[in-house]
Short mmCIF file of C-alpha atoms and ligand atoms in Angstrom, two decimals:
data_model
loop_
_atom_site.label_atom_id
_atom_site.label_comp_id
_atom_site.label_asym_id
_atom_site.label_seq_id
_atom_site.Cartn_x
_atom_site.Cartn_y
_atom_site.Cartn_z
CA UNK A 1 45.74 63.00 -104.28
CA UNK A 2 46.30 59.84 -102.32
CA UNK A 3 47.86 60.23 -98.93
CA UNK A 4 47.70 64.01 -99.01
CA UNK A 5 43.91 64.13 -98.99
CA UNK A 6 42.44 65.89 -96.03
CA UNK A 7 39.75 64.14 -94.07
CA UNK A 8 37.93 65.96 -91.32
CA UNK A 9 36.25 64.13 -88.47
CA UNK A 10 33.51 65.38 -86.18
CA UNK A 11 35.63 65.56 -83.05
CA UNK A 12 38.48 67.60 -84.54
CA UNK A 13 36.04 69.74 -86.48
CA UNK A 14 34.33 70.80 -83.27
CA UNK A 15 37.63 71.63 -81.65
CA UNK A 16 38.77 73.65 -84.64
CA UNK A 17 35.53 75.57 -84.52
CA UNK A 18 36.06 76.28 -80.85
CA UNK A 19 39.55 77.60 -81.48
CA UNK A 20 38.50 79.96 -84.25
CA UNK A 21 35.43 81.14 -82.31
CA UNK A 22 37.64 81.97 -79.38
CA UNK A 23 40.09 83.72 -81.68
CA UNK A 24 37.29 85.83 -83.10
CA UNK A 25 36.22 86.98 -79.65
CA UNK A 26 39.76 87.51 -78.34
CA UNK A 27 40.83 89.46 -81.40
CA UNK A 28 37.63 91.48 -81.60
CA UNK A 29 37.29 90.35 -85.20
CA UNK A 30 34.22 90.12 -87.44
CA UNK A 31 35.07 86.91 -89.22
CA UNK A 32 37.60 84.15 -88.83
CA UNK A 33 37.89 81.35 -91.31
CA UNK A 34 40.14 78.50 -92.32
CA UNK A 35 40.85 77.45 -95.87
CA UNK A 36 43.11 74.76 -97.23
CA UNK A 37 45.77 75.81 -99.70
CA UNK A 38 43.60 74.62 -102.56
CA UNK A 39 40.83 77.03 -101.75
CA UNK A 40 38.44 74.75 -99.96
CA UNK A 41 36.82 76.18 -96.90
CA UNK A 42 37.41 74.18 -93.75
CA UNK A 43 35.56 76.18 -91.10
CA UNK A 44 34.24 79.70 -90.58
CA UNK A 45 32.82 81.71 -87.75
CA UNK A 46 31.38 85.16 -87.19
CA UNK A 47 29.49 87.50 -89.41
CA UNK A 48 29.46 85.20 -92.42
CA UNK A 49 25.89 85.57 -93.67
CA UNK A 50 26.71 88.65 -95.70
CA UNK A 51 29.88 87.05 -97.07
CA UNK A 52 30.37 84.79 -100.05
CA UNK A 53 32.70 82.47 -98.18
CA UNK A 54 33.20 80.07 -101.09
CA UNK A 55 34.53 82.86 -103.29
CA UNK A 56 36.50 84.24 -100.40
CA UNK A 57 38.15 80.87 -99.87
CA UNK A 58 39.12 80.48 -103.50
CA UNK A 59 40.49 84.01 -103.84
CA UNK A 60 42.40 83.73 -100.58
CA UNK A 61 44.06 80.54 -101.75
CA UNK A 62 44.83 82.18 -105.10
CA UNK A 63 46.31 85.14 -103.30
CA UNK A 64 48.47 82.94 -101.08
CA UNK A 65 49.55 80.81 -104.04
CA UNK A 66 50.57 83.88 -106.03
CA UNK A 67 52.42 85.31 -103.05
CA UNK A 68 54.20 82.01 -102.46
CA UNK A 69 55.28 82.14 -106.08
CA UNK A 70 56.61 85.65 -105.56
CA UNK A 71 58.46 84.59 -102.42
CA UNK A 72 60.23 81.76 -104.23
CA UNK A 73 61.20 84.10 -107.05
CA UNK A 74 63.13 86.31 -104.68
CA UNK A 75 64.53 83.39 -102.71
CA UNK A 76 62.22 83.41 -99.69
CA UNK A 77 60.53 80.26 -98.44
CA UNK A 78 57.22 82.01 -97.97
CA UNK A 79 55.68 85.23 -96.74
CA UNK A 80 54.02 83.93 -93.61
CA UNK A 81 51.63 86.84 -93.20
CA UNK A 82 49.63 88.90 -95.70
CA UNK A 83 47.77 91.95 -94.64
CA UNK A 84 45.33 94.00 -96.71
CA UNK A 85 44.10 97.26 -95.32
CA UNK A 86 40.82 98.73 -96.46
CA UNK A 87 38.90 101.85 -95.58
CA UNK A 88 36.68 99.97 -93.17
CA UNK A 89 37.66 96.33 -93.12
CA UNK A 90 41.04 94.69 -93.05
CA UNK A 91 42.14 91.18 -93.86
CA UNK A 92 44.91 89.35 -92.05
CA UNK A 93 46.04 86.13 -93.72
CA UNK A 94 48.52 83.71 -92.21
CA UNK A 95 49.68 80.16 -92.80
CA UNK A 96 49.21 77.51 -90.14
CA UNK A 97 51.60 74.58 -90.13
CA UNK A 98 52.57 75.27 -93.73
CA UNK A 99 49.29 73.81 -94.97
CA UNK A 100 46.25 75.71 -93.85
CA UNK A 101 45.34 79.36 -94.31
CA UNK A 102 43.89 81.34 -91.42
CA UNK A 103 41.95 84.46 -92.37
CA UNK A 104 40.83 87.15 -89.96
CA UNK A 105 38.61 90.02 -91.05
CA UNK A 106 38.41 92.95 -88.66
CA UNK A 107 37.55 96.64 -88.54
CA UNK A 108 38.38 99.64 -86.35
CA UNK A 109 37.09 97.90 -83.23
CA UNK A 110 40.29 95.87 -83.30
CA UNK A 111 43.87 96.52 -84.34
CA UNK A 112 46.60 94.84 -86.31
CA UNK A 113 48.67 94.41 -83.17
CA UNK A 114 45.91 92.63 -81.29
CA UNK A 115 45.02 90.42 -84.24
CA UNK A 116 48.63 89.48 -84.76
CA UNK A 117 49.07 88.52 -81.11
CA UNK A 118 45.91 86.41 -80.94
CA UNK A 119 46.55 84.76 -84.28
CA UNK A 120 49.94 83.65 -83.07
CA UNK A 121 48.44 81.89 -80.05
CA UNK A 122 45.63 80.24 -81.95
CA UNK A 123 47.97 79.11 -84.70
CA UNK A 124 49.91 76.91 -82.34
CA UNK A 125 46.74 75.23 -81.20
CA UNK A 126 45.43 74.83 -84.74
CA UNK A 127 48.73 73.45 -85.86
CA UNK A 128 48.51 70.77 -83.19
CA UNK A 129 44.97 69.91 -84.21
CA UNK A 130 45.84 69.56 -87.87
CA UNK A 131 48.80 67.44 -86.95
CA UNK A 132 46.40 65.14 -85.10
CA UNK A 133 44.07 65.00 -88.06
CA UNK A 134 46.90 64.02 -90.39
CA UNK A 135 48.03 61.31 -88.02
CA UNK A 136 44.52 60.02 -87.58
CA UNK A 137 44.00 59.89 -91.33
CA UNK A 138 47.26 58.02 -91.73
CA UNK A 139 46.32 55.54 -89.03
CA UNK A 140 42.92 54.88 -90.53
CA UNK A 141 44.51 54.36 -93.91
CA UNK A 142 47.14 52.03 -92.57
CA UNK A 143 44.44 50.03 -90.77
CA UNK A 144 43.16 49.07 -94.18
CA UNK A 145 40.36 49.86 -96.56
CA UNK A 146 37.64 48.12 -94.59
CA UNK A 147 37.88 50.25 -91.48
CA UNK A 148 38.34 53.33 -93.59
CA UNK A 149 34.72 53.87 -94.36
CA UNK A 150 34.63 55.94 -97.53
CA UNK A 151 31.14 57.05 -98.46
CA UNK A 152 32.05 56.38 -102.07
CA UNK A 153 33.27 52.86 -101.67
CA UNK A 154 30.43 51.38 -103.69
CA UNK A 155 29.56 54.21 -105.97
CA UNK A 156 27.58 53.25 -109.06
CA UNK A 157 26.99 54.75 -112.49
CA UNK A 158 23.45 55.50 -111.42
CA UNK A 159 24.68 57.53 -108.45
CA UNK A 160 26.74 59.68 -110.76
CA UNK A 161 24.03 60.08 -113.38
CA UNK A 162 21.59 61.07 -110.65
CA UNK A 163 23.88 63.91 -109.59
CA UNK A 164 23.55 65.58 -112.95
CA UNK A 165 19.87 64.99 -113.45
CA UNK A 166 18.56 66.89 -110.49
CA UNK B 1 43.17 67.05 -103.32
CA UNK B 2 39.69 66.07 -102.37
CA UNK B 3 38.49 67.18 -98.99
CA UNK B 4 36.08 64.93 -97.15
CA UNK B 5 34.40 66.51 -94.17
CA UNK B 6 32.69 63.87 -92.05
CA UNK B 7 31.48 66.52 -89.66
CA UNK B 8 29.49 68.57 -92.18
CA UNK B 9 29.10 65.56 -94.49
CA UNK B 10 30.60 67.25 -97.50
CA UNK B 11 33.04 66.28 -100.14
CA UNK B 12 34.87 68.84 -102.26
CA UNK B 13 36.73 68.04 -105.46
CA UNK B 14 38.73 70.21 -107.81
CA UNK B 15 38.50 69.99 -111.59
CA UNK B 16 40.79 72.11 -113.77
CA UNK B 17 40.10 73.08 -117.38
CA UNK B 18 43.40 73.20 -119.24
CA UNK B 19 44.32 74.05 -122.81
CA UNK B 20 45.93 76.64 -125.09
CA UNK B 21 44.92 80.29 -125.23
CA UNK B 22 41.46 81.01 -126.64
CA UNK B 23 40.51 77.33 -126.90
CA UNK B 24 37.29 77.94 -124.95
CA UNK B 25 37.98 77.07 -121.30
CA UNK B 26 36.30 80.14 -119.88
CA UNK B 27 33.40 79.65 -122.29
CA UNK B 28 32.84 76.15 -120.87
CA UNK B 29 32.50 77.55 -117.35
CA UNK B 30 30.27 80.38 -118.51
CA UNK B 31 27.91 77.94 -120.16
CA UNK B 32 27.82 75.70 -117.11
CA UNK B 33 27.16 78.73 -114.95
CA UNK B 34 24.29 79.94 -117.16
CA UNK B 35 22.59 76.58 -117.29
CA UNK B 36 22.88 75.63 -113.67
CA UNK B 37 20.11 76.11 -111.19
CA UNK B 38 20.87 79.12 -108.93
CA UNK B 39 20.62 76.97 -105.82
CA UNK B 40 23.34 74.66 -107.11
CA UNK B 41 25.98 77.20 -107.99
CA UNK B 42 28.06 79.91 -106.42
CA UNK B 43 29.41 82.99 -108.08
CA UNK B 44 31.52 82.66 -111.23
CA UNK B 45 34.73 84.50 -110.48
CA UNK B 46 36.89 85.52 -113.41
CA UNK B 47 40.26 87.09 -112.87
CA UNK B 48 40.73 88.37 -116.39
CA UNK B 49 42.46 91.08 -118.38
CA UNK B 50 40.53 93.97 -119.86
CA UNK B 51 40.33 92.01 -123.08
CA UNK B 52 38.69 89.03 -121.35
CA UNK B 53 41.71 86.80 -121.40
CA UNK B 54 42.10 84.78 -118.24
CA UNK B 55 44.82 86.35 -116.11
CA UNK B 56 44.90 83.98 -113.14
CA UNK B 57 41.83 81.75 -113.07
CA UNK B 58 38.08 81.42 -113.40
CA UNK B 59 36.36 79.72 -110.52
CA UNK B 60 32.91 78.18 -110.30
CA UNK B 61 31.68 76.17 -107.31
CA UNK B 62 28.96 73.64 -108.15
CA UNK B 63 26.82 71.69 -105.73
CA UNK B 64 25.82 68.53 -107.47
CA UNK B 65 23.55 67.06 -104.83
CA UNK B 66 24.21 64.17 -102.51
CA UNK B 67 25.76 60.73 -102.76
CA UNK B 68 25.23 58.44 -99.78
CA UNK B 69 24.26 61.40 -97.65
CA UNK B 70 27.35 63.40 -98.59
CA UNK B 71 26.95 66.77 -100.23
CA UNK B 72 29.06 66.60 -103.37
CA UNK B 73 30.69 69.82 -104.41
CA UNK B 74 32.92 70.43 -107.41
CA UNK B 75 35.19 73.41 -107.69
CA UNK B 76 35.81 74.15 -111.36
CA UNK B 77 38.84 76.19 -112.32
CA UNK B 78 40.27 77.32 -115.64
CA UNK B 79 43.91 78.19 -116.18
CA UNK B 80 45.19 81.09 -118.28
CA UNK B 81 46.10 79.51 -121.62
CA UNK B 82 48.54 82.08 -122.89
CA UNK B 83 52.04 80.63 -122.91
CA UNK B 84 53.67 83.30 -120.77
CA UNK B 85 51.30 82.72 -117.83
CA UNK B 86 52.92 79.41 -117.03
CA UNK B 87 53.72 80.24 -113.40
CA UNK B 88 50.05 80.96 -112.69
CA UNK B 89 48.97 77.89 -114.61
CA UNK B 90 51.11 75.70 -112.44
CA UNK B 91 49.66 77.19 -109.24
CA UNK B 92 46.10 76.37 -110.28
CA UNK B 93 46.97 72.70 -110.79
CA UNK B 94 47.86 72.31 -107.15
CA UNK B 95 45.58 69.81 -105.47
CA UNK B 96 43.76 68.92 -108.67
CA UNK B 97 41.46 65.88 -108.70
CA UNK B 98 40.61 65.83 -112.39
CA UNK B 99 41.59 67.62 -115.60
CA UNK B 100 39.55 68.55 -118.65
CA UNK B 101 41.75 69.30 -121.62
CA UNK B 102 40.01 71.67 -124.02
CA UNK B 103 41.55 71.42 -127.47
CA UNK B 104 41.00 73.97 -130.24
CA UNK B 105 39.92 72.15 -133.42
CA UNK B 106 41.23 74.79 -135.80
CA UNK B 107 44.06 73.52 -137.94
CA UNK B 108 46.45 76.40 -137.12
CA UNK B 109 46.01 75.72 -133.39
CA UNK B 110 47.16 72.10 -133.45
CA UNK B 111 50.72 72.92 -132.48
CA UNK B 112 49.44 74.98 -129.56
CA UNK B 113 47.27 72.04 -128.45
CA UNK B 114 50.15 69.62 -128.52
CA UNK B 115 52.40 72.06 -126.71
CA UNK B 116 49.74 72.60 -124.04
CA UNK B 117 49.33 68.87 -123.36
CA UNK B 118 53.08 68.64 -122.85
CA UNK B 119 52.97 71.65 -120.59
CA UNK B 120 50.18 70.05 -118.58
CA UNK B 121 52.17 66.89 -118.17
CA UNK B 122 55.25 68.71 -116.97
CA UNK B 123 53.35 71.01 -114.61
CA UNK B 124 51.54 68.03 -113.09
CA UNK B 125 54.85 66.29 -112.65
CA UNK B 126 56.16 69.27 -110.69
CA UNK B 127 53.30 68.75 -108.25
CA UNK B 128 54.06 65.04 -108.07
CA UNK B 129 51.21 63.86 -110.27
CA UNK B 130 51.42 61.53 -113.21
CA UNK B 131 49.10 62.53 -116.04
CA UNK B 132 48.57 58.85 -116.79
CA UNK B 133 46.98 58.41 -113.35
CA UNK B 134 44.93 61.59 -113.12
CA UNK B 135 41.20 61.53 -114.07
CA UNK B 136 41.25 63.10 -117.51
CA UNK B 137 38.86 64.01 -120.32
CA UNK B 138 39.63 65.40 -123.76
CA UNK B 139 37.26 67.94 -125.27
CA UNK B 140 37.54 68.75 -128.97
CA UNK B 141 36.11 72.24 -129.04
CA UNK B 142 35.18 74.64 -131.84
CA UNK B 143 33.81 71.85 -134.03
CA UNK B 144 31.58 74.46 -135.71
CA UNK B 145 34.45 76.26 -137.42
CA UNK B 146 35.24 75.62 -141.10
CA UNK B 147 38.93 75.18 -140.34
CA UNK B 148 38.26 72.37 -137.85
CA UNK B 149 40.37 69.34 -138.69
CA UNK B 150 39.02 65.78 -138.66
CA UNK B 151 38.45 64.15 -135.28
CA UNK B 152 40.70 61.19 -136.11
CA UNK B 153 43.61 63.51 -136.77
CA UNK B 154 43.08 65.35 -133.49
CA UNK B 155 42.86 62.13 -131.53
CA UNK B 156 45.99 60.83 -133.16
CA UNK B 157 47.92 63.87 -132.00
CA UNK B 158 46.32 64.61 -128.66
CA UNK B 159 45.00 61.48 -127.08
CA UNK B 160 47.39 60.27 -124.43
CA UNK B 161 45.60 57.34 -122.88
CA UNK B 162 42.18 55.85 -123.36
CA UNK B 163 40.54 58.98 -121.97
CA UNK B 164 36.97 59.75 -122.97
CA UNK B 165 36.66 62.49 -125.58
CA UNK B 166 33.81 64.75 -126.63
CA UNK B 167 33.17 67.01 -129.58
CA UNK B 168 32.06 70.43 -128.45
CA UNK B 169 30.86 73.85 -129.44
CA UNK B 170 31.19 75.55 -126.08
CA UNK B 171 29.21 78.78 -126.67
CA UNK B 172 26.24 76.65 -127.74
CA UNK B 173 26.77 74.21 -124.93
CA UNK B 174 27.30 71.26 -127.21
CA UNK B 175 29.40 68.69 -125.37
CA UNK B 176 29.92 70.92 -122.34
CA UNK B 177 27.99 68.96 -119.73
CA UNK B 178 28.99 65.61 -121.22
CA UNK B 179 32.61 66.60 -120.73
CA UNK B 180 32.11 67.74 -117.15
CA UNK B 181 30.08 64.70 -116.26
CA UNK B 182 32.70 62.32 -117.63
CA UNK B 183 35.39 64.02 -115.60
CA UNK B 184 33.32 64.18 -112.40
CA UNK B 185 32.57 60.52 -112.79
CA UNK B 186 36.22 59.56 -113.00
CA UNK B 187 37.01 61.72 -110.00
CA UNK B 188 34.34 60.07 -107.88
CA UNK B 189 35.36 56.61 -109.00
CA UNK B 190 38.93 57.44 -108.09
CA UNK B 191 37.73 58.48 -104.62
CA UNK B 192 35.87 55.24 -104.18
CA UNK B 193 39.12 53.34 -104.70
CA UNK B 194 40.76 54.93 -101.69
N1 GTP C 201 33.08 79.44 -132.95
C1 GTP C 201 33.41 79.06 -131.74
N2 GTP C 201 33.95 79.97 -130.90
C2 GTP C 201 34.28 79.55 -129.64
C3 GTP C 201 34.06 78.22 -129.22
N3 GTP C 201 34.47 78.12 -127.93
C4 GTP C 201 34.94 79.34 -127.58
N4 GTP C 201 34.82 80.20 -128.61
C5 GTP C 201 35.23 81.62 -128.63
O1 GTP C 201 36.64 81.69 -128.48
C6 GTP C 201 37.02 82.87 -127.76
C7 GTP C 201 37.93 82.51 -126.60
O2 GTP C 201 37.20 81.74 -125.66
P1 GTP C 201 37.61 81.69 -124.11
O3 GTP C 201 36.66 80.75 -123.47
O4 GTP C 201 37.74 83.05 -123.55
O5 GTP C 201 39.04 81.05 -124.23
P2 GTP C 201 40.03 80.60 -123.07
O6 GTP C 201 40.43 79.20 -123.35
O7 GTP C 201 39.42 80.85 -121.74
O8 GTP C 201 41.26 81.58 -123.31
P3 GTP C 201 42.39 82.09 -122.23
O9 GTP C 201 41.66 82.66 -121.09
O10 GTP C 201 43.23 83.08 -122.94
O11 GTP C 201 43.19 80.87 -121.89
C8 GTP C 201 35.71 83.53 -127.33
O12 GTP C 201 35.43 84.56 -128.22
C9 GTP C 201 34.69 82.40 -127.45
O13 GTP C 201 33.41 82.90 -127.74
C10 GTP C 201 33.49 77.29 -130.14
O14 GTP C 201 33.24 76.11 -129.86
N5 GTP C 201 33.18 77.77 -131.38
MG1 MG C 202 39.95 81.97 -120.16
#
């Protein structure tokens, strides 16, 4: 909680979407998406209509968390890449800037080598973007509550009751 | 860790159901899933053993509608309650915004309840959270069983701050939504303070 909360703004969101869209094209992939380490989807692009992206996000984060746990057990900092190979589709999972999970789903029209190469390039760009977001969030926070315009600043009991009565 | 997306006008929060083995965490999520409008829920994912014990987590995404134009989404998780799954339990707590502690009212399970609260506290601490500061609700489940001990006794042993508490019979849904609502409320109020 507190300072570690992620806040996404329109400008950065658009740029992140551009980066992952480009990655999808360059890597010949079906789907590219970004999840935070807690399983919340940040952005997705590609053939996502047939996918349950919310579940995908949660399971990916669970997978990464479990693998991180395994890494620590054997004295590694982390396994930076996970790869699952299926009959048709494959999943490539990597960590961007230690915080965000980048998932690429691809089939025989691409290859692991190509995906790996393109992911590496995009990761640097994404890392920079997330760095910016963190700094921006910090700045807004430091500037004080008033300029930090939380939509929940004046939440009431009625607001909360209304949520559950729909 | 809540995630506010100003671009898509969404806010995501994470609530974790904690408690000893077989206390009824998964049952809470199953009831919520059954009673929620299809448009407001995603799939209930249960990573469980063949005997229906939670192995890693259950996960249920809920869309609760909008506040001030922001789509409000809660991600509900349960932990595996069995003692030896502690490593997995700790992982699930990462980034938590609110905790529901589900206690088993049966007399022989009191030690397990107490132990689980302590375990929660220490696992939160490892993530840098202080249980005293985290939005928290206590659910006294299995009130229907003949071996259930008096509420006052449970509160005396389990209540750690002035958290709201609810009596529950999870398979029948008694107390289930009251519990969730109380936790969601604290989470949102906490957000409004930032
Ligand atoms: N009588 C009664 N049975 C309950 C109640 N709540 C849960 N149960 C039963 O208790 C058993 C265990 O419930 P679960 O929800 O799977 O327990 P859990 O806390 O998820 O257990 P783990 O996954 O091992 O941590 C199931 O058979 C439930 O039907 C209750 O309020 N009353
Ligand atoms: Mg369970």
